Short mmCIF file of C-alpha atoms and ligand atoms in Angstrom, two decimals:
data_model
loop_
_atom_site.label_atom_id
_atom_site.label_comp_id
_atom_site.label_asym_id
_atom_site.label_seq_id
_atom_site.Cartn_x
_atom_site.Cartn_y
_atom_site.Cartn_z
CA MET A 3 68.97 83.87 71.17
CA THR A 4 71.52 85.09 73.67
CA LEU A 5 75.13 84.66 72.76
CA LYS A 6 77.34 83.17 75.43
CA ARG A 7 81.06 82.97 75.87
CA PRO A 8 82.59 79.51 75.29
CA LYS A 9 82.55 77.13 78.25
CA GLY A 10 85.62 77.45 80.45
CA THR A 11 86.42 81.02 79.41
CA GLN A 12 85.91 84.25 81.29
CA ASP A 13 85.22 87.87 80.47
CA ILE A 14 87.45 90.25 82.35
CA VAL A 15 85.14 93.24 82.59
CA PRO A 16 86.23 96.83 83.43
CA GLY A 17 84.91 96.47 87.00
CA ILE A 18 87.59 93.89 87.85
CA ILE A 19 90.40 94.88 85.51
CA ASN A 20 92.24 96.51 88.43
CA LYS A 21 92.85 93.04 89.90
CA TRP A 22 94.54 91.95 86.70
CA LYS A 23 96.56 95.14 86.41
CA THR A 24 97.69 94.69 90.00
CA VAL A 25 99.07 91.19 89.54
CA GLU A 26 100.48 91.89 86.08
CA GLY A 27 102.24 94.98 87.45
CA ILE A 28 103.69 93.13 90.44
CA ALA A 29 104.83 90.22 88.25
CA SER A 30 106.48 92.31 85.54
CA SER A 31 108.23 94.65 88.01
CA ALA A 32 109.61 91.70 89.95
CA ALA A 33 110.80 90.01 86.74
CA GLU A 34 112.53 93.19 85.61
CA GLN A 35 114.15 93.56 89.03
CA PHE A 36 115.72 90.14 88.47
CA GLY A 37 116.90 91.17 84.99
CA PHE A 38 114.25 89.38 82.90
CA ARG A 39 113.09 91.11 79.68
CA GLU A 40 109.63 90.76 78.23
CA ILE A 41 109.03 88.57 75.17
CA ARG A 42 105.82 88.19 73.12
CA THR A 43 105.22 85.25 70.81
CA PRO A 44 102.28 84.03 68.70
CA VAL A 45 99.14 82.59 70.30
CA PHE A 46 99.37 79.62 67.90
CA GLU A 47 102.32 77.52 66.91
CA GLU A 48 102.86 74.48 64.73
CA THR A 49 101.37 71.47 66.53
CA SER A 50 104.63 69.54 66.24
CA LEU A 51 106.33 72.07 68.54
CA TYR A 52 104.18 70.97 71.47
CA VAL A 53 104.30 67.28 70.62
CA ARG A 54 108.10 67.45 70.59
CA SER A 55 108.55 69.57 73.69
CA VAL A 56 105.65 69.01 76.06
CA GLY A 57 105.72 65.30 75.23
CA ASP A 58 103.43 62.85 73.50
CA THR A 59 102.40 61.13 76.74
CA SER A 60 101.55 64.32 78.65
CA ASP A 61 97.93 65.20 79.43
CA VAL A 62 98.41 68.45 77.57
CA VAL A 63 99.28 66.73 74.30
CA THR A 64 97.07 63.64 74.60
CA LYS A 65 93.89 65.35 75.79
CA GLU A 66 94.01 69.10 76.06
CA MET A 67 95.25 70.70 72.85
CA TYR A 68 93.10 73.02 70.73
CA THR A 69 94.33 72.15 67.28
CA VAL A 70 93.10 73.90 64.17
CA SER A 71 93.95 73.47 60.57
CA SER A 72 94.01 76.31 58.14
CA LYS A 73 94.01 76.07 54.35
CA GLY A 74 96.58 73.53 53.30
CA SER A 75 97.79 70.67 55.40
CA ASP A 76 99.50 72.51 58.27
CA THR A 77 97.98 72.15 61.69
CA PHE A 78 98.37 74.71 64.40
CA THR A 79 97.74 74.53 68.13
CA LEU A 80 96.64 77.31 70.45
CA ARG A 81 99.44 77.51 72.97
CA PRO A 82 98.73 75.33 76.00
CA GLU A 83 101.78 76.70 77.86
CA GLY A 84 104.49 79.28 77.36
CA THR A 85 107.88 77.57 77.44
CA ALA A 86 107.90 75.78 74.08
CA GLY A 87 106.95 78.83 72.00
CA VAL A 88 109.33 81.09 73.89
CA ILE A 89 112.30 78.74 73.46
CA ARG A 90 111.39 78.37 69.77
CA ALA A 91 111.39 82.18 69.45
CA MET A 92 114.70 82.56 71.33
CA LEU A 93 116.30 80.08 68.93
CA GLU A 94 114.69 81.51 65.80
CA ASN A 95 115.72 85.07 66.69
CA GLY A 96 119.30 84.21 67.63
CA ILE A 97 118.79 85.29 71.24
CA MET A 98 120.75 82.24 72.40
CA ASN A 99 123.81 83.68 70.60
CA GLU A 100 123.68 86.98 72.44
CA GLY A 101 125.47 85.75 75.57
CA PHE A 102 124.27 83.81 78.59
CA PRO A 103 122.26 83.80 80.70
CA GLN A 104 119.28 84.93 78.65
CA LYS A 105 116.28 85.76 80.80
CA VAL A 106 112.79 86.47 79.50
CA TYR A 107 109.31 86.79 80.94
CA TYR A 108 105.80 86.90 79.53
CA ILE A 109 102.14 87.32 80.48
CA ILE A 110 99.99 85.26 78.11
CA PRO A 111 96.66 83.53 77.63
CA CYS A 112 96.91 79.71 77.36
CA TYR A 113 94.38 77.19 76.03
CA ARG A 114 93.71 73.68 77.28
CA HIS A 115 90.64 71.55 76.69
CA GLU A 116 90.00 70.61 80.32
CA LYS A 117 86.89 70.00 82.40
CA PRO A 118 86.07 73.50 83.64
CA GLN A 119 85.87 73.92 87.41
CA ALA A 120 87.01 76.41 90.04
CA GLY A 121 90.59 77.34 89.19
CA ARG A 122 90.58 75.29 85.99
CA TYR A 123 89.62 76.96 82.75
CA ARG A 124 89.95 76.38 79.03
CA GLU A 125 91.39 79.83 78.53
CA PHE A 126 93.59 80.97 81.41
CA ARG A 127 96.47 83.37 81.88
CA GLN A 128 100.01 82.72 82.92
CA PHE A 129 102.91 84.80 84.06
CA GLY A 130 106.00 82.86 83.05
CA VAL A 131 109.77 83.23 82.99
CA GLU A 132 112.51 81.31 81.22
CA MET A 133 116.26 81.44 81.80
CA ALA A 134 118.72 79.83 79.38
CA GLY A 135 122.43 79.18 79.79
CA SER A 136 123.03 78.47 83.47
CA ALA A 137 123.46 75.03 85.00
CA SER A 138 124.16 76.50 88.43
CA PRO A 139 121.84 75.74 91.33
CA TYR A 140 121.97 79.49 91.99
CA ALA A 141 119.88 79.88 88.82
CA ASP A 142 117.29 77.43 90.21
CA ALA A 143 117.26 79.42 93.43
CA GLU A 144 116.98 82.67 91.47
CA ILE A 145 113.75 81.71 89.71
CA ILE A 146 112.27 80.24 92.89
CA LEU A 147 113.15 83.49 94.63
CA LEU A 148 111.51 85.46 91.82
CA ALA A 149 108.27 83.45 92.12
CA ALA A 150 108.36 83.88 95.90
CA SER A 151 108.90 87.59 95.48
CA VAL A 152 105.81 87.90 93.23
CA LEU A 153 103.69 85.97 95.76
CA ASP A 154 105.10 88.12 98.53
CA GLY A 155 104.43 91.31 96.54
CA CYS A 156 100.80 90.17 96.18
CA GLY A 157 100.60 89.95 99.97
CA LEU A 158 100.32 86.15 100.13
CA GLU A 159 101.67 84.26 103.11
CA ASN A 160 99.95 80.84 103.02
CA VAL A 161 101.53 79.57 99.84
CA SER A 162 104.01 76.80 100.42
CA LEU A 163 106.92 75.77 98.25
CA HIS A 164 107.11 72.07 97.36
CA LEU A 165 110.43 70.99 95.91
CA ASN A 166 111.79 67.88 94.25
CA SER A 167 114.48 66.68 91.90
CA ILE A 168 113.51 64.30 89.11
CA GLY A 169 117.12 63.75 88.06
CA CYS A 170 118.54 63.41 84.59
CA PRO A 171 117.73 60.78 81.92
CA ASP A 172 120.34 58.49 83.54
CA CYS A 173 118.75 58.50 86.99
CA ARG A 174 115.31 58.28 85.49
CA ALA A 175 115.98 55.12 83.47
CA LYS A 176 116.62 53.20 86.70
CA TYR A 177 113.73 54.89 88.46
CA ARG A 178 111.30 54.05 85.66
CA GLU A 179 112.17 50.39 85.98
CA ALA A 180 111.55 50.54 89.73
CA LEU A 181 108.18 52.21 89.12
CA ARG A 182 107.17 49.58 86.55
CA GLU A 183 108.01 46.81 89.00
CA TYR A 184 106.00 48.54 91.71
CA PHE A 185 102.88 49.27 89.64
CA GLU A 186 102.79 46.08 87.56
CA PRO A 187 100.93 44.01 90.22
CA HIS A 188 98.31 46.82 90.47
CA ARG A 189 97.76 47.03 86.73
CA SER A 190 94.11 45.96 86.81
CA GLU A 191 93.23 48.58 89.45
CA LEU A 192 94.83 51.51 87.58
CA CYS A 193 92.78 53.82 85.35
CA PRO A 194 93.00 53.14 81.59
CA THR A 195 95.26 56.18 81.04
CA CYS A 196 97.65 54.97 83.73
CA ASN A 197 97.73 51.52 82.14
CA GLU A 198 99.03 53.18 79.04
CA ARG A 199 101.39 55.35 81.10
CA LEU A 200 102.84 52.21 82.67
CA GLU A 201 104.10 51.22 79.23
CA LYS A 202 105.18 54.55 77.88
CA ASN A 203 106.08 56.80 80.79
CA PRO A 204 105.50 55.38 84.27
CA MET A 205 106.54 58.63 86.03
CA ARG A 206 103.31 60.16 84.72
CA LEU A 207 101.42 57.82 87.03
CA LEU A 208 102.53 59.90 89.97
CA ASP A 209 100.76 62.90 88.43
CA CYS A 210 97.39 61.13 87.98
CA LYS A 211 94.45 62.86 89.62
CA SER A 212 92.27 59.74 90.02
CA PRO A 213 91.87 58.92 93.75
CA ILE A 214 92.48 55.18 93.20
CA CYS A 215 95.71 55.74 91.29
CA LYS A 216 96.75 58.30 93.88
CA GLU A 217 96.18 55.78 96.68
CA ILE A 218 98.20 53.09 94.89
CA ALA A 219 100.98 55.59 94.17
CA LYS A 220 101.30 56.43 97.87
CA ASP A 221 103.96 53.79 98.57
CA ALA A 222 105.69 53.94 95.20
CA PRO A 223 109.48 54.25 95.17
CA VAL A 224 110.68 57.86 95.31
CA ILE A 225 112.97 59.44 92.70
CA THR A 226 115.22 61.01 95.33
CA ASP A 227 116.49 57.49 96.16
CA TYR A 228 117.62 57.06 92.55
CA LEU A 229 119.50 60.30 91.87
CA CYS A 230 123.02 60.04 90.44
CA ASP A 231 125.86 61.81 92.29
CA ASP A 232 125.74 64.95 90.15
CA CYS A 233 121.97 65.34 90.38
CA ARG A 234 122.08 64.72 94.12
CA ALA A 235 124.85 67.33 94.60
CA HIS A 236 122.85 69.85 92.55
CA PHE A 237 119.75 69.27 94.67
CA GLU A 238 121.68 69.49 97.97
CA LYS A 239 123.33 72.76 96.88
CA LEU A 240 119.97 74.24 95.84
CA LYS A 241 118.47 73.39 99.23
CA SER A 242 121.37 74.99 101.06
CA ILE A 243 121.07 78.17 98.93
CA LEU A 244 117.34 78.35 99.73
CA ASP A 245 118.18 77.84 103.42
CA GLY A 246 120.56 80.78 103.12
CA TYR A 247 117.72 82.96 101.80
CA GLU A 248 115.54 81.61 104.61
CA ILE A 249 113.02 80.35 102.07
CA LYS A 250 110.89 77.57 103.57
CA TYR A 251 110.19 74.49 101.45
CA THR A 252 109.04 70.89 101.74
CA VAL A 253 110.79 68.22 99.74
CA ASP A 254 107.94 66.37 98.03
CA PRO A 255 109.06 63.33 96.00
CA LYS A 256 105.59 63.03 94.43
CA ILE A 257 106.02 66.20 92.41
CA VAL A 258 106.97 65.16 88.89
CA ARG A 259 105.22 67.95 86.93
CA GLY A 260 102.85 67.43 84.03
CA LEU A 261 105.16 68.24 81.15
CA ASP A 262 107.82 65.87 79.82
CA TYR A 263 110.70 68.27 79.47
CA TYR A 264 111.72 68.71 83.09
CA THR A 265 115.10 67.54 84.49
CA ARG A 266 116.50 67.82 88.01
CA THR A 267 114.73 70.61 89.93
CA VAL A 268 110.92 70.76 89.87
CA PHE A 269 108.80 72.85 92.19
CA GLU A 270 105.30 74.04 92.89
CA PHE A 271 103.89 76.79 95.03
CA ILE A 272 100.65 75.50 96.52
CA SER A 273 97.96 77.57 98.20
CA GLU A 274 95.95 76.05 101.02
CA ASP A 275 93.19 78.63 100.50
CA ILE A 276 91.56 77.77 97.16
CA GLY A 277 90.71 74.07 97.32
CA ALA A 278 91.74 71.27 94.98
CA GLN A 279 93.22 73.46 92.25
CA GLY A 280 95.75 74.91 94.67
CA THR A 281 98.89 74.92 92.53
CA VAL A 282 99.48 78.58 91.84
CA CYS A 283 102.90 78.20 90.26
CA GLY A 284 104.83 75.30 88.76
CA GLY A 285 108.26 75.17 87.26
CA GLY A 286 111.65 73.64 87.09
CA ARG A 287 114.74 72.89 85.07
CA TYR A 288 114.60 71.51 81.52
CA ASP A 289 118.19 70.97 80.46
CA GLY A 290 117.24 68.76 77.50
CA LEU A 291 114.60 70.90 75.84
CA ILE A 292 116.70 73.38 73.87
CA SER A 293 118.65 70.67 72.03
CA GLU A 294 115.39 68.78 71.54
CA LEU A 295 114.11 71.85 69.66
CA GLY A 296 117.20 72.06 67.48
CA GLY A 297 119.48 74.35 69.51
CA GLN A 298 122.89 73.68 71.04
CA PRO A 299 122.62 71.71 74.29
CA THR A 300 121.88 74.48 76.80
CA PRO A 301 120.77 74.21 80.40
CA ALA A 302 117.58 76.13 81.06
CA LEU A 303 114.74 76.56 83.52
CA GLY A 304 111.57 78.49 84.21
CA PHE A 305 108.13 78.57 85.76
CA GLY A 306 104.51 79.34 84.93
CA MET A 307 102.19 81.03 87.38
CA GLY A 308 98.43 80.79 86.86
CA LEU A 309 97.04 84.30 87.22
CA GLU A 310 93.40 83.23 87.81
CA ARG A 311 94.55 81.02 90.68
CA LEU A 312 96.81 83.80 91.95
CA ILE A 313 93.90 86.27 92.04
CA MET A 314 91.62 83.65 93.65
CA THR A 315 94.23 83.08 96.35
CA MET A 316 94.57 86.81 96.93
CA GLU A 317 90.80 87.18 97.22
CA ALA A 318 90.60 84.26 99.66
CA ALA A 319 93.38 85.79 101.76
CA GLY A 320 91.80 89.26 101.71
CA CYS A 321 94.78 90.84 99.91
CA GLU A 322 94.42 94.36 98.55
CA PHE A 323 94.35 95.23 94.88
CA GLU A 324 95.35 98.58 93.45
CA PRO A 325 92.23 100.74 93.14
CA ALA A 326 90.89 101.44 89.66
CA LYS A 327 92.03 104.75 88.11
CA THR A 328 89.41 107.50 88.46
CA PRO A 329 89.10 110.84 86.60
CA ASP A 330 90.97 113.75 88.14
CA LEU A 331 88.33 116.13 86.85
CA TYR A 332 84.76 116.02 85.59
CA ILE A 333 83.45 119.13 83.86
CA ALA A 334 79.66 119.53 83.97
CA PRO A 335 78.54 121.91 81.19
CA MET A 336 75.00 123.36 81.14
CA GLY A 337 74.05 124.11 77.55
CA GLU A 338 75.72 124.04 74.19
CA LYS A 339 78.10 127.00 74.60
CA ALA A 340 79.30 125.61 77.90
CA GLN A 341 79.86 122.21 76.31
CA GLU A 342 82.12 123.80 73.73
CA LYS A 343 84.18 125.41 76.49
CA ALA A 344 84.14 122.21 78.55
CA ALA A 345 85.55 120.26 75.61
CA LEU A 346 88.48 122.68 75.20
CA LEU A 347 89.18 122.82 78.95
CA CYS A 348 89.09 119.06 79.13
CA ASP A 349 91.54 118.82 76.24
CA ALA A 350 93.95 121.22 77.99
CA VAL A 351 93.68 119.29 81.28
CA ARG A 352 94.50 116.03 79.49
CA ARG A 353 97.45 117.66 77.72
CA ALA A 354 98.74 118.66 81.15
CA GLY A 355 98.77 114.93 81.94
CA TYR A 356 95.55 114.47 83.91
CA ALA A 357 92.49 112.31 83.37
CA ALA A 358 89.42 114.40 82.56
CA GLU A 359 85.89 113.90 81.26
CA PHE A 360 82.96 116.13 80.36
CA ASP A 361 79.31 115.48 79.58
CA LEU A 362 78.74 113.87 76.18
CA ILE A 363 75.01 113.25 76.52
CA GLY A 364 73.51 116.67 77.25
CA ARG A 365 72.19 115.72 80.67
CA GLY A 366 70.97 118.08 83.40
CA LEU A 367 73.09 118.98 86.39
CA LYS A 368 71.75 116.33 88.79
CA PRO A 369 72.42 113.28 86.62
CA GLN A 370 75.80 114.74 85.76
CA MET A 371 76.71 115.00 89.44
CA ARG A 372 75.52 111.43 89.99
CA TYR A 373 77.76 110.34 87.13
CA ALA A 374 80.74 112.26 88.55
CA ASP A 375 80.11 110.53 91.88
CA LYS A 376 79.84 107.12 90.27
CA VAL A 377 83.09 107.45 88.33
CA LYS A 378 84.69 108.86 91.53
CA ALA A 379 85.97 112.07 89.92
CA LYS A 380 88.36 113.87 92.28
CA PHE A 381 87.23 117.36 91.23
CA VAL A 382 84.13 118.69 89.52
CA CYS A 383 83.68 122.01 87.73
CA VAL A 384 80.20 123.19 86.74
CA LEU A 385 80.10 125.45 83.67
CA GLY A 386 76.90 127.41 82.97
CA ASP A 387 76.03 130.77 81.41
CA ASN A 388 77.12 132.62 84.58
CA GLU A 389 80.55 131.04 84.55
CA LEU A 390 81.01 131.76 80.85
CA GLU A 391 79.98 135.41 81.23
CA SER A 392 82.04 136.13 84.33
CA GLY A 393 84.99 133.99 83.23
CA GLN A 394 85.00 132.52 86.74
CA ALA A 395 84.08 129.02 87.91
CA LYS A 396 84.56 126.80 90.95
CA LEU A 397 86.58 123.65 91.31
CA LYS A 398 84.89 121.38 93.81
CA ASN A 399 86.96 118.83 95.71
CA MET A 400 84.60 115.83 95.81
CA ARG A 401 86.25 114.33 98.88
CA THR A 402 86.10 117.38 101.13
CA GLY A 403 83.32 119.35 99.43
CA GLU A 404 85.61 122.39 99.45
CA GLU A 405 85.17 124.80 96.52
CA THR A 406 87.99 126.88 95.07
CA PRO A 407 87.26 129.82 92.74
CA VAL A 408 89.15 129.71 89.47
CA GLU A 409 89.57 132.17 86.58
CA LEU A 410 88.94 130.23 83.36
CA THR A 411 92.07 131.86 81.88
CA ASP A 412 94.11 130.43 84.74
CA PHE A 413 92.30 127.09 84.99
CA ILE A 414 95.13 124.65 84.42
CA SER A 415 97.60 126.09 86.89
CA VAL A 416 94.97 126.35 89.66
CA PHE A 417 93.77 122.81 88.95
CA ASN A 418 97.37 121.61 88.84
CA SER A 419 98.14 122.81 92.36
CA LEU A 420 94.80 121.68 93.82
CA LEU A 421 95.33 118.20 92.45
CA ILE A 422 98.95 117.92 93.59
CA ASN A 423 97.88 118.89 97.11
CA GLU A 424 94.96 116.46 96.97
CA VAL A 425 97.09 113.54 95.86
CA PHE A 426 100.25 114.18 97.87
CA GLY A 427 98.85 116.15 100.82
CA ASN A 428 98.72 119.86 101.54
CA GLY A 429 102.02 121.71 101.48
CA PHE A 430 103.60 119.17 99.13
CA GLU A 431 103.68 121.63 96.28
CA ASP A 432 105.46 124.36 98.26
CA GLU A 433 107.95 121.98 99.74
CA PHE A 434 108.90 120.40 96.43
CA SER A 435 108.29 123.33 94.10
CA ASP A 436 111.85 123.16 92.72
CA ILE A 437 111.56 119.53 91.75
CA LEU A 438 108.06 119.94 90.36
CA SER A 439 108.99 122.88 88.16
CA GLY A 440 111.93 120.89 86.82
CA MET A 441 109.71 117.90 86.12
CA GLN A 442 106.80 119.55 84.37
CA SER A 443 106.91 121.90 81.47
CA ALA A 444 104.74 124.95 82.10
CA PRO A 445 101.12 123.87 81.69
CA GLU A 446 99.38 125.38 78.72
CA GLU A 447 96.08 127.21 79.24
CA PRO A 448 93.36 126.40 76.69
CA LYS A 449 92.88 128.71 73.75
CA GLU A 450 90.06 131.22 74.15
P1 LIG B 519 97.42 71.15 87.17
O1 LIG B 519 98.18 70.03 87.84
O2 LIG B 519 96.64 71.98 88.12
O3 LIG B 519 96.62 70.66 85.99
P2 LIG B 519 99.58 71.75 85.43
O4 LIG B 519 100.71 70.96 85.97
O5 LIG B 519 98.84 71.25 84.26
O6 LIG B 519 98.54 72.12 86.61
P3 LIG B 519 101.35 73.79 84.41
O7 LIG B 519 101.37 73.26 83.04
O8 LIG B 519 102.54 73.66 85.25
O9 LIG B 519 100.05 73.25 85.18
O10 LIG B 519 100.94 75.35 84.36
C1 LIG B 519 101.44 76.30 85.28
C2 LIG B 519 100.34 76.93 86.08
O11 LIG B 519 99.28 77.37 85.26
C3 LIG B 519 99.66 76.00 87.06
O12 LIG B 519 100.39 75.90 88.24
C4 LIG B 519 98.34 76.70 87.29
O13 LIG B 519 98.48 77.76 88.22
C5 LIG B 519 98.05 77.28 85.95
N1 LIG B 519 97.11 76.41 85.20
C6 LIG B 519 97.36 75.26 84.54
N2 LIG B 519 96.26 74.80 83.94
C7 LIG B 519 95.27 75.68 84.21
C8 LIG B 519 93.88 75.77 83.88
N3 LIG B 519 93.29 74.88 83.09
N4 LIG B 519 93.17 76.84 84.35
C9 LIG B 519 93.75 77.77 85.13
N5 LIG B 519 95.05 77.74 85.48
C10 LIG B 519 95.81 76.71 85.03
MG1 LIG B 520 97.00 70.26 83.97
#
């Protein structure tokens, strides 16, 4: 029997971890540049949190939740999205009382029971941000700018911003009626879920993925015709701020977003390069959510960016990822005595701040060199009886093939300068010797 991972999940193996580190690094640096601080919350929350916030007519709550019960009667749900848990944590930890705006970001796995396909998984990862306390359209622009800056940092150009306003509960009451009137004559053609949506939450119909419902929805009334004066002014101001930043966008009245808690601004960044599941990032304003979860009424907004889809888009566009880290040094000992010395040298090299490995298997020289090649070690040092007796070895630069003699008593300082010149280019060490000596404490040579 071979054990397999659950359907719709993925293993992120060491060979591709650099892709993940690249996007996580770009996302967290950008968030910190905009003044967002990282927050980490539990993978599971009380089920009622999602029912209350995401909404009991949303796909997420009606079809996609992984709900488990533990001993007792409580039920918990693996988080299908980040916002609800993060707002719950900000309230529970008094962060909302620490002055506004509060800005947090997170990189988390999410769980939704969906039909797995390209770009749609049951476990996927999101980079998300939330900002609480600002009603200004500059805040909307700020998070859109942050998402754009992450996409830009990843090297993506063909991702377009689709923007809409879905108004406030006042505008939406009138709009819902208009939608009901429009869809009612088509009732028999709509999918069963949309029939239900027509009763409970007709705006959801616009988010249906069935081709028939999509076709019917084509000529439906648009929310932008129903916005109240305040919501309209907010939307107009946001567009003019984005124009000022020279951010391109398309106003798309069909974007209503899958989760119930949005108000006013909603947006998606859509990639043309990865097929049907092209929405890389979705977000918007949710001015009603914080009071819904028991806090003071507080305007807030955020977005979630799907990291699998982001990486897929980068791959399709031929973007570069940061290369995997490789050892600075591989020490190849021949024999037991040499292994003892190699272990101590390796330890000293690591203490000096470098990545080093030595043979742990007792292999001959050839397989060791193949290994050093495979792990892309920058330097290799062979240690045999001769080297131990004479106290002299050679440091081989694996890129150039050049060998530099080194006294074992002076190993670290010679290695130090070879590596600095290898990484930063020859002459770097001389030119910046003052700065370097200030930065590093004197490297320690290994004990004899
Ligand atoms: P979709 O319309 O594609 O189902 P959604 O509206 O359900 O997306 P959100 O809840 O807004 O998605 O989540 C934010 C982002 O997370 C999406 O834009 C997408 O990039 C990513 N995402 C959502 N669901 C999945 C999934 N099942 N697998 C991979 N990524 C996902
Ligand atoms: Mg979805």
